[in-house]
Coordinates of C-alpha atoms in Angstrom, one line a residue:
X1 CA 33.0 -28.9 -0.9
X2 CA 35.0 -26.4 -2.9
X3 CA 32.4 -25.8 -5.6
X4 CA 32.0 -22.4 -7.4
X5 CA 28.6 -21.4 -8.8
X6 CA 28.8 -19.3 -11.9
X7 CA 26.2 -17.0 -13.6
X8 CA 25.9 -19.5 -16.4
X9 CA 24.7 -22.2 -14.0
X10 CA 21.8 -20.1 -12.9
X11 CA 20.9 -19.3 -16.5
X12 CA 20.9 -23.0 -17.4
X13 CA 18.9 -23.7 -14.3
X14 CA 16.3 -21.2 -15.2
X15 CA 16.1 -22.3 -18.8
X16 CA 15.7 -26.0 -17.6
X17 CA 12.9 -25.2 -15.1
X18 CA 11.2 -22.1 -16.6
X19 CA 7.9 -23.9 -17.0
X20 CA 7.8 -24.9 -13.4
X21 CA 8.8 -21.4 -12.2
X22 CA 6.0 -19.8 -14.2
X23 CA 3.4 -22.4 -13.3
X24 CA 4.1 -22.0 -9.5
X25 CA 3.9 -18.3 -9.9
X26 CA 0.5 -18.4 -11.7
X27 CA -0.9 -20.9 -9.1
X28 CA 0.3 -18.7 -6.3
X29 CA -1.4 -15.7 -7.8
X30 CA -4.6 -17.6 -8.3
X31 CA -4.6 -18.9 -4.7
X32 CA -3.9 -15.3 -3.4
X33 CA -6.7 -13.9 -5.4
X34 CA -9.1 -16.5 -4.3
X35 CA -8.3 -15.9 -0.7
X36 CA -8.5 -12.2 -1.1
X37 CA -11.9 -12.2 -2.9
X38 CA -13.7 -15.1 -1.3
X39 CA -12.2 -15.8 2.2
X40 CA -10.9 -12.7 3.8
X41 CA -13.7 -10.4 4.9
X42 CA -12.9 -6.7 4.1
X43 CA -12.4 -4.3 7.0
X44 CA -12.9 -0.6 6.2
X45 CA -11.7 1.8 8.8
X46 CA -10.8 5.4 8.7
X47 CA -10.2 8.2 11.3
X48 CA -9.5 11.8 10.8
X49 CA -8.4 14.5 13.3
X50 CA -8.4 18.1 12.3
X51 CA -6.6 20.6 14.5
X52 CA -7.1 24.3 13.8
X53 CA -5.2 26.9 15.9
X54 CA -4.4 30.5 15.2
X55 CA -2.9 33.1 17.5
X56 CA -4.5 36.5 16.8
X57 CA -4.7 39.5 19.2
X58 CA -7.3 41.4 17.2
X59 CA -10.9 40.3 18.0
X60 CA -12.2 41.1 14.5
X61 CA -9.5 39.1 12.6
X62 CA -9.9 36.3 15.2
X63 CA -13.6 36.0 14.6
X64 CA -13.1 36.1 10.8
X65 CA -10.4 33.4 11.1
X66 CA -12.6 31.2 13.2
X67 CA -15.4 31.6 10.8
X68 CA -13.2 30.7 7.9
X69 CA -11.8 27.7 9.8
X70 CA -15.4 26.4 10.5
X71 CA -16.2 26.8 6.8
X72 CA -13.1 24.8 5.9
X73 CA -13.8 22.1 8.4
X74 CA -17.3 21.6 7.1
X75 CA -15.9 21.1 3.6
X76 CA -13.8 18.2 4.9
X77 CA -16.9 16.3 5.8

């Protein structure tokens, strides 16, 4: 029960089973790519909320600000 594991043990283990590690990694990537491209249906969804709020007391600057805000919102489309 009193075993110590050294770094050299892990190096020897990786050197011994490197081909198995690489092959399982490649097979996993191929399976994941196959599922992603051929099985799972893509779902595209997007939502945007634009809030524009200014506090102006002058009617002329308020109108100009609203007009500029409307032009900016139409460019987001």
